[in-house]
Coordinates of C-alpha atoms and ligand atoms in Angstrom, one line a residue:
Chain A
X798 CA 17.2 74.8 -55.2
X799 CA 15.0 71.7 -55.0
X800 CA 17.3 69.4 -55.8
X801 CA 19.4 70.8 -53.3
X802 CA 17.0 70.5 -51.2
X803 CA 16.5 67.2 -51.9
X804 CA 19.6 66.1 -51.2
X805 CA 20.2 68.3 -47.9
X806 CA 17.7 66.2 -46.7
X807 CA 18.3 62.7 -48.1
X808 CA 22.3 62.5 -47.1
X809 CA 21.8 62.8 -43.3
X810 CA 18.7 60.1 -43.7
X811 CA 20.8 57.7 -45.8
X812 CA 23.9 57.9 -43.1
X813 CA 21.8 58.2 -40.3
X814 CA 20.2 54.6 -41.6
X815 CA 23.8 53.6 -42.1
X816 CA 24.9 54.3 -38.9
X817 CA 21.9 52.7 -37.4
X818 CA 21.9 49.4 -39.7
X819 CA 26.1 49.4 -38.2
X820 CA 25.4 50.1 -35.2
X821 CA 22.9 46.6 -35.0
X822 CA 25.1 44.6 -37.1
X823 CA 27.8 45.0 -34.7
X824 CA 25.9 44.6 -31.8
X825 CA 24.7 41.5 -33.6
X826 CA 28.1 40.4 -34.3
X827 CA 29.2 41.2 -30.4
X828 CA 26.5 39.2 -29.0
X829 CA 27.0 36.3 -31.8
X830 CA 30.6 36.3 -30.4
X831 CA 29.6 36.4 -27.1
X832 CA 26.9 33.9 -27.3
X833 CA 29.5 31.4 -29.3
X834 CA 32.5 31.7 -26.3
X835 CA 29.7 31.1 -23.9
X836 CA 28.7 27.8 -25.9
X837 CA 32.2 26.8 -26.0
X838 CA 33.3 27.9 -22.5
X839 CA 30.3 26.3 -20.8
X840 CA 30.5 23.4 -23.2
X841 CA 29.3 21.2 -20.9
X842 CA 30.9 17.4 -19.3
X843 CA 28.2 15.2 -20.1
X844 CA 27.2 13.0 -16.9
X845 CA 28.1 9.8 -17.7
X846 CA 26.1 6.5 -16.3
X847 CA 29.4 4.6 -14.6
X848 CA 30.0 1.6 -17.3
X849 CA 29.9 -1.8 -14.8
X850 CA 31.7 -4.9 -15.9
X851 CA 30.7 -7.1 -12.7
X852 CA 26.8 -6.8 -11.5
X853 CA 26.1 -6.7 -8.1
X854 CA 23.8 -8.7 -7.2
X855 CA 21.7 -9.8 -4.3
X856 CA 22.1 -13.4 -3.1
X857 CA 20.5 -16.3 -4.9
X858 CA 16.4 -16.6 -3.3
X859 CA 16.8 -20.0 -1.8
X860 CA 14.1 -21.4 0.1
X861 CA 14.8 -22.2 3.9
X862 CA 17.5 -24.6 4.7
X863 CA 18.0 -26.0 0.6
X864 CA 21.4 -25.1 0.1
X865 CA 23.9 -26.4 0.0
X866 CA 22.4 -29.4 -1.9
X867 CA 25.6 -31.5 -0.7
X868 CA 24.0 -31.2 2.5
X869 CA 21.7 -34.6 1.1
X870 CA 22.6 -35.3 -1.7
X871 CA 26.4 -36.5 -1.1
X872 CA 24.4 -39.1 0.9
X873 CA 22.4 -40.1 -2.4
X874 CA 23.6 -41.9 -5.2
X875 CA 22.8 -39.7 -7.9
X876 CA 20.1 -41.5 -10.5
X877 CA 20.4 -39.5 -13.8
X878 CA 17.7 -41.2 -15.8
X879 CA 14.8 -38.3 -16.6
X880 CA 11.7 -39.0 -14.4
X881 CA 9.4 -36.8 -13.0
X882 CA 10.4 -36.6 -8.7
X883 CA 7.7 -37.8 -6.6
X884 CA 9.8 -38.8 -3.1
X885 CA 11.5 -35.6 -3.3
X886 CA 11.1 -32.2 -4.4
X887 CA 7.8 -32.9 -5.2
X888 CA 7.0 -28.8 -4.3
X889 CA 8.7 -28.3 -7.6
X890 CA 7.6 -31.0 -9.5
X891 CA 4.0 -29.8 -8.9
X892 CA 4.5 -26.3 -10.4
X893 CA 7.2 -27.2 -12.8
X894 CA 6.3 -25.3 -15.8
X895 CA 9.3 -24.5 -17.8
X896 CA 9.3 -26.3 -21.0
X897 CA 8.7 -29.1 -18.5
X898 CA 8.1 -31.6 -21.8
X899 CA 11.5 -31.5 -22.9
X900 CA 13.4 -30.6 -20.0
X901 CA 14.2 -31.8 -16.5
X902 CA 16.2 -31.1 -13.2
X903 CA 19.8 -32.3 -15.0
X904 CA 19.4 -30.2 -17.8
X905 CA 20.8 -27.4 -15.6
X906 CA 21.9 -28.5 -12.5
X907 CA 25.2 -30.9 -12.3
X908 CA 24.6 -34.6 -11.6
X909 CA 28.3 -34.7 -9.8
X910 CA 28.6 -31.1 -8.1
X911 CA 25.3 -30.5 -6.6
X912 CA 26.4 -27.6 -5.6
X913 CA 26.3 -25.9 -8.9
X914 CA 24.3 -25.2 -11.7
X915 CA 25.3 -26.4 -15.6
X916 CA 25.5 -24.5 -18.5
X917 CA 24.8 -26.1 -21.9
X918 CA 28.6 -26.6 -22.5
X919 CA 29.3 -28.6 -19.4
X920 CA 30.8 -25.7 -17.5
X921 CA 30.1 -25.4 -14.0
X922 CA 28.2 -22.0 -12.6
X923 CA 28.0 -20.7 -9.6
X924 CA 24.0 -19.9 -8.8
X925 CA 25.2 -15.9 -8.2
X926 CA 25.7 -15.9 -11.6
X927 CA 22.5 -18.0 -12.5
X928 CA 21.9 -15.4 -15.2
X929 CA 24.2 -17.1 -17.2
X930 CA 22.1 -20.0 -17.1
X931 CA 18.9 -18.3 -18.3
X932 CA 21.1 -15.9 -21.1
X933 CA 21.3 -18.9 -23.2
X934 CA 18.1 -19.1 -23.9
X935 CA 16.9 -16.0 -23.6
X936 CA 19.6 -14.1 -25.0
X937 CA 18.4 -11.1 -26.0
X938 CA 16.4 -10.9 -22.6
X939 CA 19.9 -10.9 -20.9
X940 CA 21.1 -8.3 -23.0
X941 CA 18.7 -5.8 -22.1
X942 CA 18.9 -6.9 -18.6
X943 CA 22.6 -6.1 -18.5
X944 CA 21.9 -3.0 -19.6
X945 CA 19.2 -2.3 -17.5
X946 CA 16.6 -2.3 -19.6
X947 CA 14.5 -5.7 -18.6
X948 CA 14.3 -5.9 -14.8
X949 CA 14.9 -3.9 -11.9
X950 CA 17.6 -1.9 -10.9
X951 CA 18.1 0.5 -8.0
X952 CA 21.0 2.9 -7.1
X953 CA 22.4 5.2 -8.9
X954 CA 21.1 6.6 -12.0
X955 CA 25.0 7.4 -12.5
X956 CA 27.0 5.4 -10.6
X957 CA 26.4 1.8 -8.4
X958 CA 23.6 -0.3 -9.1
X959 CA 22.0 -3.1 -7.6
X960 CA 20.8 -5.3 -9.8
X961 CA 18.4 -8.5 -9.2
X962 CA 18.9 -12.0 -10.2
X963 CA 16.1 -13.1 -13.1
X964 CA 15.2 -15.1 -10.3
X965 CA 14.1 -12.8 -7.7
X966 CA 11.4 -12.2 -9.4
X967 CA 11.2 -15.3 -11.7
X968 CA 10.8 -18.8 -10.3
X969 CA 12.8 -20.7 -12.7
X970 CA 10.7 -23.7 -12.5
X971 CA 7.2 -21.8 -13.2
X972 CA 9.2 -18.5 -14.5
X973 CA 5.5 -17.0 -15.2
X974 CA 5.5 -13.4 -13.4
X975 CA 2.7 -13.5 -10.6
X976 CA 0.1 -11.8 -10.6
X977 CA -0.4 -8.8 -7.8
X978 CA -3.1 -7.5 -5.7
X979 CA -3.4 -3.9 -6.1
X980 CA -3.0 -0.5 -3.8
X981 CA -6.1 1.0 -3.5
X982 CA -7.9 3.6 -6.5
X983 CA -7.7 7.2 -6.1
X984 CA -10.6 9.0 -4.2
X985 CA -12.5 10.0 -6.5
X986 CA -12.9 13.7 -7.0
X987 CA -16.4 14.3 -5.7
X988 CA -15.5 12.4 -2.8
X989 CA -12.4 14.5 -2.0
X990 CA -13.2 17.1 1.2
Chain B
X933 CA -0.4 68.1 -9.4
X934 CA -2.3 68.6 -6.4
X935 CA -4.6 65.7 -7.7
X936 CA -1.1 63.4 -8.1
X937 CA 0.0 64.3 -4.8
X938 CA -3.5 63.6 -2.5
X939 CA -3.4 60.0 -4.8
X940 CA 0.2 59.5 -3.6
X941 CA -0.5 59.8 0.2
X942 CA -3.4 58.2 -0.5
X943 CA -1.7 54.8 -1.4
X944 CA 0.8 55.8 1.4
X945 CA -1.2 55.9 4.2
X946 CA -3.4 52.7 3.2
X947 CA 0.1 50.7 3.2
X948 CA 0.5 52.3 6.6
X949 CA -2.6 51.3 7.5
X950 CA -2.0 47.7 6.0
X951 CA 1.4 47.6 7.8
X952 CA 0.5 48.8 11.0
X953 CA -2.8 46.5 10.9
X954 CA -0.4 43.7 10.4
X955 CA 2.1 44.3 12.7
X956 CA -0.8 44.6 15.7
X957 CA -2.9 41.8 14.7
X958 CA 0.4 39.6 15.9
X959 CA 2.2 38.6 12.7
X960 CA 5.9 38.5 13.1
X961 CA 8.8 39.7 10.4
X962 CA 8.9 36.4 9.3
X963 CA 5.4 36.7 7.9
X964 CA 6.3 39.6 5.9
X965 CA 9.5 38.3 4.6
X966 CA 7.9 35.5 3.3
X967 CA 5.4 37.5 1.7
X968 CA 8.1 39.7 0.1
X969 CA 10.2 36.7 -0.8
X970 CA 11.2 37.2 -4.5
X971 CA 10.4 35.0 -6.7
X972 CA 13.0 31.7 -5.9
X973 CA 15.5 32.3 -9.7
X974 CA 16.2 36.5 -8.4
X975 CA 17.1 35.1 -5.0
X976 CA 20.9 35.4 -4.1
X977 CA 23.0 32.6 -2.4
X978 CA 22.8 34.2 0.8
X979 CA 19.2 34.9 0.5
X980 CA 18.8 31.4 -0.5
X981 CA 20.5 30.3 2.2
X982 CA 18.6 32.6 5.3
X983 CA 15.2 31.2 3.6
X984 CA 16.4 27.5 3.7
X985 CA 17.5 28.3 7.3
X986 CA 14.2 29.6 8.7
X987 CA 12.4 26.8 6.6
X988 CA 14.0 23.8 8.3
X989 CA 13.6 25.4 11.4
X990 CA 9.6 25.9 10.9
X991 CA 9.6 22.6 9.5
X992 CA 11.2 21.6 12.9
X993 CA 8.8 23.4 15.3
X994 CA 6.2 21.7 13.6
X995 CA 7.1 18.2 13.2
X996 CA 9.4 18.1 15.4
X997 CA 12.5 16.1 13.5
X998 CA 15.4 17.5 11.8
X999 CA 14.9 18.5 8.1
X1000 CA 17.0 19.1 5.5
X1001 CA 16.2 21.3 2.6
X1002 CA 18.3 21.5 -0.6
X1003 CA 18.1 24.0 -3.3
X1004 CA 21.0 22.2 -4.8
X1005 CA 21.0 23.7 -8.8
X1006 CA 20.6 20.8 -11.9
X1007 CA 24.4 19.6 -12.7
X1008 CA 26.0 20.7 -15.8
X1009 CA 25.5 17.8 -18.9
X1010 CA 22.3 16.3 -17.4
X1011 CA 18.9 16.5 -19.1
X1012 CA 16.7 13.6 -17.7
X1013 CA 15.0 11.7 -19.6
X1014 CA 12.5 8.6 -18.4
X1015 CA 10.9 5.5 -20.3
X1016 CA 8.0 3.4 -18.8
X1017 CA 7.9 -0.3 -20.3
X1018 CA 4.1 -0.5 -21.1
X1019 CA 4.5 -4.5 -22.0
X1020 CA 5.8 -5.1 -18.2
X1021 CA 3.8 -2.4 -15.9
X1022 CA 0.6 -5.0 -14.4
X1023 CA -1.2 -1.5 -12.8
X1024 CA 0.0 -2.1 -9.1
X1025 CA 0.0 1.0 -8.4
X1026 CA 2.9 0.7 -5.9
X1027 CA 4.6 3.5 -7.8
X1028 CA 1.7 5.6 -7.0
X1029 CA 1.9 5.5 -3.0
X1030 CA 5.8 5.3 -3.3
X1031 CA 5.5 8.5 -5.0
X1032 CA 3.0 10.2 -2.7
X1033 CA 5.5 9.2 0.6
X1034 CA 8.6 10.2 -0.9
X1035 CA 7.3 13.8 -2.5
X1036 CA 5.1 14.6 1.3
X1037 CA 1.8 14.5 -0.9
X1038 CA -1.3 15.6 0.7
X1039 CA -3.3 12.6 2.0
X1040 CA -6.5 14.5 3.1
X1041 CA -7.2 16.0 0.9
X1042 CA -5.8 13.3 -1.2
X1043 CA -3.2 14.1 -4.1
X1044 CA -1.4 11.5 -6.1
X1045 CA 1.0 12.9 -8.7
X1046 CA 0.8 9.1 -10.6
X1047 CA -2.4 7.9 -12.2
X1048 CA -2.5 4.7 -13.2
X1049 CA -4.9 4.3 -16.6
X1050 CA -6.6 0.5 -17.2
X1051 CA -7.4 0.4 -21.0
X1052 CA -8.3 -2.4 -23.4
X1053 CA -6.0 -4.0 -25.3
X1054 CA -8.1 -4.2 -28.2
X1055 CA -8.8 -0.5 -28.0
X1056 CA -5.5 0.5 -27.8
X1057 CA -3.9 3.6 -26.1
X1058 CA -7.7 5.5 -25.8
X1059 CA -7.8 8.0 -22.9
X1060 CA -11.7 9.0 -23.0
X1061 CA -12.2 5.3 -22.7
X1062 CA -9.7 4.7 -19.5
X1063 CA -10.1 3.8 -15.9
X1064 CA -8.4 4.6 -13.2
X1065 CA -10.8 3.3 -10.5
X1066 CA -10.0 -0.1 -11.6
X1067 CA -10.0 -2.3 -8.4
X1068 CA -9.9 -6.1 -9.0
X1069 CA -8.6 -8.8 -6.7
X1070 CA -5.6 -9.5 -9.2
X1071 CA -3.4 -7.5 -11.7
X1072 CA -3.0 -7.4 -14.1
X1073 CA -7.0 -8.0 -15.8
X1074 CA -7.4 -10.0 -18.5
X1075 CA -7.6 -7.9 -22.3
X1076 CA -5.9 -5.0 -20.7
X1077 CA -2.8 -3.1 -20.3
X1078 CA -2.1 0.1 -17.9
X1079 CA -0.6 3.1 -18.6
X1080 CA 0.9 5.7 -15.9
X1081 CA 0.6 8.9 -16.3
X1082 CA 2.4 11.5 -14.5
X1083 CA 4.1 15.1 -15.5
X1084 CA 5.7 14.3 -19.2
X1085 CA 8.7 16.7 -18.3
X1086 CA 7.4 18.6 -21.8
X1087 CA 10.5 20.2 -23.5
X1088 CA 7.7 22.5 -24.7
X1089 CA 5.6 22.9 -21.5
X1090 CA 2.4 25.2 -22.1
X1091 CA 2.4 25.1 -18.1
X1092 CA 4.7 27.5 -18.3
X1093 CA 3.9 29.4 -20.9
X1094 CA 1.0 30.2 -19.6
X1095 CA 2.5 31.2 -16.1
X1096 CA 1.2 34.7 -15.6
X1097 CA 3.7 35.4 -13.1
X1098 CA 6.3 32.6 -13.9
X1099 CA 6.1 30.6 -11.1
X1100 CA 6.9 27.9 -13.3
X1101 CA 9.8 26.8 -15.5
X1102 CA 12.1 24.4 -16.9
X1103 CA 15.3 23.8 -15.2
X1104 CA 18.7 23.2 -17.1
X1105 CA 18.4 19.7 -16.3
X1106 CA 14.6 19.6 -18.1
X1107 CA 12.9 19.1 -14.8
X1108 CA 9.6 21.2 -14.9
X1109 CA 9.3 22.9 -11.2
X1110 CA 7.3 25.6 -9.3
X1111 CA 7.9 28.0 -7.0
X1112 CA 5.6 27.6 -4.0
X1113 CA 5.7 30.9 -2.6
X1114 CA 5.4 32.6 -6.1
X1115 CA 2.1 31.1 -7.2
X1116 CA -0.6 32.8 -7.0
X1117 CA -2.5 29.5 -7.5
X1118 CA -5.0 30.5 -11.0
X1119 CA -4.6 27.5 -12.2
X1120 CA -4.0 28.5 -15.8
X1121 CA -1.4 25.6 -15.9
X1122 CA -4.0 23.1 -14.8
X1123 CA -6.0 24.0 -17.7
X1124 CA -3.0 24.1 -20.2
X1125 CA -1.5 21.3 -19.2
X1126 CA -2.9 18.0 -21.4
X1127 CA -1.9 15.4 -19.1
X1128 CA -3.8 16.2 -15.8
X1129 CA -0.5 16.2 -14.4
X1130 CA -0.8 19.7 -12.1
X1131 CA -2.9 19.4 -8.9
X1132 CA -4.1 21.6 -6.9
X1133 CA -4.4 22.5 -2.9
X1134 CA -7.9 23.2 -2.2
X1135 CA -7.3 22.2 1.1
X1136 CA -4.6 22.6 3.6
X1137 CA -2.3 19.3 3.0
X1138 CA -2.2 17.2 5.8
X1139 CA 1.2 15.0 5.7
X1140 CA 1.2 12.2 8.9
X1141 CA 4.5 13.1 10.9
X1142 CA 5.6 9.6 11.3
X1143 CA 5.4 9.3 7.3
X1144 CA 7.1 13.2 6.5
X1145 CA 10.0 12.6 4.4
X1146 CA 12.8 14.8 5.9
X1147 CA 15.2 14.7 3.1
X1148 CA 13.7 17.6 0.9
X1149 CA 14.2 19.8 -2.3
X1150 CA 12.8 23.4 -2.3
X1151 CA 11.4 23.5 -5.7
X1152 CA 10.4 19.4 -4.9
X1153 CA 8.6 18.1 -2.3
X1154 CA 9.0 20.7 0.6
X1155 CA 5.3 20.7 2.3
X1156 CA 3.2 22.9 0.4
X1157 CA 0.5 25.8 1.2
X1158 CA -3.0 25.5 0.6
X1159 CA -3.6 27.2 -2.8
X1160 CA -0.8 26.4 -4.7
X1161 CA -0.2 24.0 -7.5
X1162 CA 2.0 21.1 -7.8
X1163 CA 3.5 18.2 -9.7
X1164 CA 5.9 15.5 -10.5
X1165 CA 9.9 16.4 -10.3
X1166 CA 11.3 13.1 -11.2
X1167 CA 11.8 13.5 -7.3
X1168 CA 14.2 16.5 -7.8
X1169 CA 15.8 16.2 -3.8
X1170 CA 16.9 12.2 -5.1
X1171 CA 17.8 12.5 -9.2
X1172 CA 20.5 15.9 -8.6
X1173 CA 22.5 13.4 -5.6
X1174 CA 22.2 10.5 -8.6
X1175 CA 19.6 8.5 -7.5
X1176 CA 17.2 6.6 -9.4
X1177 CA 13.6 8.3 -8.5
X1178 CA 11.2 6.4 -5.9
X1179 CA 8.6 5.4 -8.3
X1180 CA 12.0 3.2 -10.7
X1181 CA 13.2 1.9 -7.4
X1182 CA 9.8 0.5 -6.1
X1183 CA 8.1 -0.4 -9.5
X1184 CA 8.4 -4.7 -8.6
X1185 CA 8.5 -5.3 -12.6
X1186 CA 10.9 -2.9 -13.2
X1187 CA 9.1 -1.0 -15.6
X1188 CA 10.5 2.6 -15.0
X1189 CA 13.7 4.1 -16.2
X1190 CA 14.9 6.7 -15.9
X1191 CA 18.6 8.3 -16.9
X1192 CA 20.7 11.1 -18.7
X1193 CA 19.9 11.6 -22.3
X1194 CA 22.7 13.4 -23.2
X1195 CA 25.1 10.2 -21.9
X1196 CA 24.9 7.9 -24.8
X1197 CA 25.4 4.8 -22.5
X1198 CA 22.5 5.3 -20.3
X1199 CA 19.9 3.0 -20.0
X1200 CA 17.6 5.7 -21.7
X1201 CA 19.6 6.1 -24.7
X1202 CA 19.6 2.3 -24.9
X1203 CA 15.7 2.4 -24.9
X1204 CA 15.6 5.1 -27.1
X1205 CA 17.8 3.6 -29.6
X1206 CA 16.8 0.2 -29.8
X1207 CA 12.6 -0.4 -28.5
X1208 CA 10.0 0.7 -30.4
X1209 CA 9.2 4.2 -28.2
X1210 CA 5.9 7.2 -28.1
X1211 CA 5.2 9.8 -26.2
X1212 CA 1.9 10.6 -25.4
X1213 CA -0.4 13.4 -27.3
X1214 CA 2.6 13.9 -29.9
X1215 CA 0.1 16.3 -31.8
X1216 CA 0.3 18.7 -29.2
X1217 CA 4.2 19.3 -29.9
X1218 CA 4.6 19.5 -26.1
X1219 CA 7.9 17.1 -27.0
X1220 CA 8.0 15.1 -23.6
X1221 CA 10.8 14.1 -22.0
X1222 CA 8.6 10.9 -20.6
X1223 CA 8.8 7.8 -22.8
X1224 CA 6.6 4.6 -23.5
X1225 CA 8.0 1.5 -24.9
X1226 CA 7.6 -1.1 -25.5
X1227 CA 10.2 -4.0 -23.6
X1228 CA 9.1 -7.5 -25.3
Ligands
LIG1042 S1 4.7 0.0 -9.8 FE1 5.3 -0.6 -11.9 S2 3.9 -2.3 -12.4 FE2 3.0 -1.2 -10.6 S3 1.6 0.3 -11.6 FE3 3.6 1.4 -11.2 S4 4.7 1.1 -13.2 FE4 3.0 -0.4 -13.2
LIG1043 S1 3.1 17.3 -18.5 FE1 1.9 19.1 -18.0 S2 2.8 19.9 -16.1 FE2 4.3 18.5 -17.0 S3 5.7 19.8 -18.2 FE3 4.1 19.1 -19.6 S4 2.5 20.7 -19.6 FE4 3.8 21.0 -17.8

């Protein structure tokens, strides 16, 4: 009688648990499944930053009424022993601070074709692509500025960008960033109404 | 039973009483429907769209110029990510007032959602020993660096955890925004936040029609209310049409970036990938999504 008892009792408990535990682990498995297709159905396009071969850039910063060179110097005959300037361009040769001991005007602009810059090699360079220039010294600097990284850039996060010249914000005689005067502090907050 | 029903008629007739009090002291339906707007994630397209409607028009009567308000969603395979070059930033704080005319900030009472931090180079990244009130004739100062501080974009933002009535919450695309109209302005978010990043209106914000930017997001820079809180986007009404944000466009050492982190090729991966990177209070496991390097 009491084992019967027993038992009366325990079968229903032990399906009723059985049922139960099935019921969740199929419901777990449905909402697996349904969780998975919804990963994979919603998998999603990634946004992708527009790859750019050519960089837009602004125009070269000339000051007023320099360029084109030609404009003098065809008159000139060109002198291409190193000397410091003191007739002409003496504006630059008074903040001419760019490894001004062992370099001078001809190291990168051409002594035939004013008109251009020089790259180490000889090769003539337009100044719009003036980064050239400064890439082959500072290499790595141009790498990260081709990617973005060192510089400005504004646009697009994912598509066109402008991009500025090193020396928009470089003078590349005295390449030393300037310094800034700054926008005002905060209020501070006792003084805030 | 009896008791039940005299509190039932109770409650009714004090809403009555609220409603009718209301409705004669002059308030219009659009008063009421603002103040049983749901909160802005229940709201359906068309719901959306009759808000947004009455908005621009309000926005309109009061400034008088044509607004437009976007409640465009975050686009599928974005999660923004930005990175501020701590060797280049010289503590202009041009990206402070960039920020506060692009995002309709509150000048009186003033709120900046950028803070620029002046430390000592010698001390090292040291918030209790910072200065914001730094005010020289030249940046940057001699022996010191700056660090700007603005809402980290936590992956893990105790801002919204601690949302009574979740007025705030992280978008798909990892932006952290708030629901004007749903907060109920505690400040709980204030106080859980680590970075001072949420502000609050103790005042009614005062925006200078000739400066109002009309190009506006609802859960960005849409005017606020007195009493409610609010933060950085990463200037939510430009990033979702694919622009750069205002503070990366006007930074003049282009010391902000800002891009997709799940696009390999963006400039963020780049930084992530190749600079020597932190984040800010990493012991707090908030995981931000706002990234120091440093460039050199
Ligand atoms: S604008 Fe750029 S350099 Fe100026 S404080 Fe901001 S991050 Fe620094
Ligand atoms: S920085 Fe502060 S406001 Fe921004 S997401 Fe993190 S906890 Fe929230």
């Amino acid at each position: 009688m009491k084992d019967k008892f027993y038992v009366n009792i325990k079968i229903p408990v032990i399906l009723m648990t059985l049922f139960i535990f099935l019921i969740f682990s199929c419901n777990n498995k449905e909402t697996e499944n349904a969780a998975k297709a919804e990963k994979d159905s919603t998998k999603p396009e990634i946004i992708k930053t527009q790859k750019v071969e050519e960089y837009a850039v602004e125009a070269p910063p000339f000051s007023d009424g320099i360029y084109p060179c030609t404009d003098c110097h065809a008159n000139i005959v060109a002198n291409p022993e190193r000397r410091v300037l003191t007739e002409w361009h003496e504006d630059i040769s008074a903040i001419f601070n760019h490894d001004s001991e062992n370099r001078w005007c001809l190291d990168c602009h051409d002594l035939k074709n004013r008109d251009y810059l020089k790259l180490a090699s000889g090769k003539l360079l337009d100044f719009k692509e003036s980064y050239k220039l400064c890439g082959q010294c500072h290499g790595e600097k141009l790498r990260d500025w081709k990617v973005g990284v060192h510089g400005k850039r504004t646009g697009n996060w994912n598509g066109k960008k402008e991009y500025l010249l090193c020396v928009h914000c470089h003078n590349p005689h005295s390449p030393k960033f300037n310094e800034l005067t700054p926008l005002p502090p905060p209020m501070r907050p006792e003084d805030i109404k | 039973m009896k008791k039940e029903n005299s509190r039932r008629s109770f409650l009714k007739n004090i809403s009555l009483a609220t409603f009718s009090a209301l409705a004669l002291s002059g308030c219009n339906t659009e008063v009421f429907d603002e103040f049983l707007q749901k909160n802005f994630r229940t709201l359906s397209k068309k719901e959306k769209d009759k808000i947004i409607k009455n908005l621009e028009l309000k926005y309109k009567e009061k400034y008088g110029k044509e607004f437009h308000v976007s409640d465009k969603p975050a686009m599928e395979g974005t999660l923004f990510g930005y990175a501020l070059d701590l060797s280049r930033c010289v503590g202009c704080r041009k990206c402070v007032y960039a920020c506060v005319k692009e995002n309709n900030q509150s000048r009186e009472p003033q709120i900046h959602w950028i803070e620029v931090l002046q430390m000592e180079k010698e001390k090292g990244i040291d918030f209790a020993d910072s200065n914001v009130q730094y005010n020289p004739e030249k940046v940057p100062e001699k022996g010191h660096f700056y660090v700007p501080v603005q809402c980290q974009q936590c992956r893990n933002p105790q801002c919204v955890t601690v949302c009574p009535v979740k007025a705030t919450w992280q978008e798909p695309d990892g932006i952290v925004v708030v629901d004007y109209n749903w907060c109920i302005g505690c400040r709980y978010c204030m106080a859980a936040c680590p970075y001072g990043a949420r502000h609050f209106n103790w005042g009614e914000p005062t925006v200078p029609t000739e400066e109002i930017n009309t190009e506006m997001h609802y859960l960005g820079n849409r005017p606020r209310k007195k009493g409610v809180v609010e933060k950085c986007t990463f200037c939510i009404q430009r990033t979702r049409e694919g622009k750069y944000p205002a503070c990366v466009e006007i930074c003049p050492v282009g010391a902000r970036k800002f891009g997709n982190l799940l696009d390999p090729e963006s400039e963020i991966r780049y930084i992530l990938e190749n600079k020597r990177v932190l984040v800010l209070k990493q012991e707090l496991n908030t995981q931000p999504k706002f990234y120091y390097f440093f460039g050199i």
